[in-house]
Amino acid sequence: MKLKLAEFAACLNIPLNTVERWVRQGKIPIRQSDNHCMFDEEVVGKWAQKHNISFTLSDHHKDETKEYEINALSSAMKIGGLHYDVPGDSVEEVLKNAVSLLPDMSEHDREILYITLIEREKLTSTGIGKGVAIPHPRSPLTGTDMKAFVSTCFLKNKVDFEAIDGKPVSVMFLLVCPSVKSHLYFLSRISFCLRDNSFITFLNNSPTPEMFYEKIEAFEKHLEKADK
């Protein structure tokens, strides 16, 4: 969700200068951009409860927290696109170059996304093994009108992500979502695909976009049948 910082302070019934100080000190789970802030309502609510602080959104603000529509994995992947021979010899380089390829994103938003991806890698590697990594921000990019997307990147050079199996990464699924719910949904879908070793072999052959999306849609049909 996105509010003016002054509006957010009013929701907490806390002076604006106090909230600004907490932001500078990293004591509050929000991201500031100029005079606005972006946050996850549930996360801030739990933080406020833990610190015995009242947190109340007005009815107007609650209308803005509608659930984001969750599209099919193949749709999210088409939004993010397929990118081949993404250059780089380090985690930082391939992430920087992958972010630069994302469509419909301002330079400011690209820089913020890159920083959040690096912060996440510092916590623990997103290299999940089998030569695959699923880089994603530490928390959803709330407060925007963006749809979730998965950018599939075939790397020009294999890169050491310090994955649990020690194998260098050759394929990245860059996952960016506006909500926790959509993040968990797409992460589970990607993980399901990756459990199939034949899919790993398929990825290693750098399939064409048509072949790739057909394969993903086939996985989705299988999941739909399993859910019924």
PDB file of N, CA and C in Angstrom, residues 1-2 64 68-69 141-149 177-179:
ATOM      1  N   MET A   1       0.847  -1.187   0.000  1.00  0.00           N
ATOM      2  CA  MET A   1       0.000   0.000   0.000  1.00  0.00           C
ATOM      3  C   MET A   1       0.883   1.237   0.000  1.00  0.00           C
ATOM      4  N   LYS A   2       0.349   2.335  -0.573  1.00  0.00           N
ATOM      5  CA  LYS A   2       1.120   3.567  -0.652  1.00  0.00           C
ATOM      6  C   LYS A   2       0.307   4.722  -0.077  1.00  0.00           C
ATOM      7  N   GLU A  64      -8.238   1.053  -0.770  1.00  0.00           N
ATOM      8  CA  GLU A  64      -7.065   0.952  -1.620  1.00  0.00           C
ATOM      9  C   GLU A  64      -6.289  -0.335  -1.392  1.00  0.00           C
ATOM     10  N   TYR A  68      -4.923  -8.162  -4.742  1.00  0.00           N
ATOM     11  CA  TYR A  68      -4.423  -8.142  -6.105  1.00  0.00           C
ATOM     12  C   TYR A  68      -4.839  -9.420  -6.829  1.00  0.00           C
ATOM     13  N   GLU A  69      -5.235  -9.251  -8.070  1.00  0.00           N
ATOM     14  CA  GLU A  69      -5.599 -10.408  -8.881  1.00  0.00           C
ATOM     15  C   GLU A  69      -4.352 -11.249  -9.138  1.00  0.00           C
ATOM     16  N   LEU A 141       6.728  -5.815  -3.141  1.00  0.00           N
ATOM     17  CA  LEU A 141       6.770  -4.401  -3.504  1.00  0.00           C
ATOM     18  C   LEU A 141       5.354  -3.851  -3.459  1.00  0.00           C
ATOM     19  N   THR A 142       4.879  -3.569  -2.251  1.00  0.00           N
ATOM     20  CA  THR A 142       3.523  -3.070  -2.066  1.00  0.00           C
ATOM     21  C   THR A 142       3.447  -1.598  -2.431  1.00  0.00           C
ATOM     22  N   GLY A 143       2.204  -1.112  -2.549  1.00  0.00           N
ATOM     23  CA  GLY A 143       2.009   0.304  -2.817  1.00  0.00           C
ATOM     24  C   GLY A 143       2.129   0.687  -4.271  1.00  0.00           C
ATOM     25  N   THR A 144       2.030  -0.269  -5.167  1.00  0.00           N
ATOM     26  CA  THR A 144       2.098   0.026  -6.595  1.00  0.00           C
ATOM     27  C   THR A 144       0.919  -0.641  -7.296  1.00  0.00           C
ATOM     28  N   ASP A 145       0.693  -0.277  -8.544  1.00  0.00           N
ATOM     29  CA  ASP A 145      -0.372  -0.890  -9.335  1.00  0.00           C
ATOM     30  C   ASP A 145       0.157  -2.042 -10.192  1.00  0.00           C
ATOM     31  N   MET A 146       1.387  -2.423  -9.949  1.00  0.00           N
ATOM     32  CA  MET A 146       2.026  -3.445 -10.763  1.00  0.00           C
ATOM     33  C   MET A 146       1.370  -4.812 -10.579  1.00  0.00           C
ATOM     34  N   LYS A 147       1.455  -5.616 -11.606  1.00  0.00           N
ATOM     35  CA  LYS A 147       1.056  -7.012 -11.516  1.00  0.00           C
ATOM     36  C   LYS A 147       2.300  -7.836 -11.222  1.00  0.00           C
ATOM     37  N   ALA A 148       2.087  -8.973 -10.589  1.00  0.00           N
ATOM     38  CA  ALA A 148       3.220  -9.861 -10.326  1.00  0.00           C
ATOM     39  C   ALA A 148       3.835 -10.303 -11.645  1.00  0.00           C
ATOM     40  N   PHE A 149       5.150 -10.458 -11.645  1.00  0.00           N
ATOM     41  CA  PHE A 149       5.798 -10.965 -12.852  1.00  0.00           C
ATOM     42  C   PHE A 149       6.977 -11.847 -12.499  1.00  0.00           C
ATOM     43  N   CYS A 177       6.513  -9.474  -6.765  1.00  0.00           N
ATOM     44  CA  CYS A 177       5.070  -9.514  -6.508  1.00  0.00           C
ATOM     45  C   CYS A 177       4.622  -8.332  -5.645  1.00  0.00           C
ATOM     46  N   PRO A 178       3.337  -7.943  -5.760  1.00  0.00           N
ATOM     47  CA  PRO A 178       2.817  -6.836  -4.961  1.00  0.00           C
ATOM     48  C   PRO A 178       2.211  -7.266  -3.627  1.00  0.00           C
ATOM     49  N   SER A 179       2.143  -8.572  -3.366  1.00  0.00           N
ATOM     50  CA  SER A 179       1.556  -9.045  -2.116  1.00  0.00           C
ATOM     51  C   SER A 179       2.199 -10.359  -1.693  1.00  0.00           C
TER      52      SER A 179
END
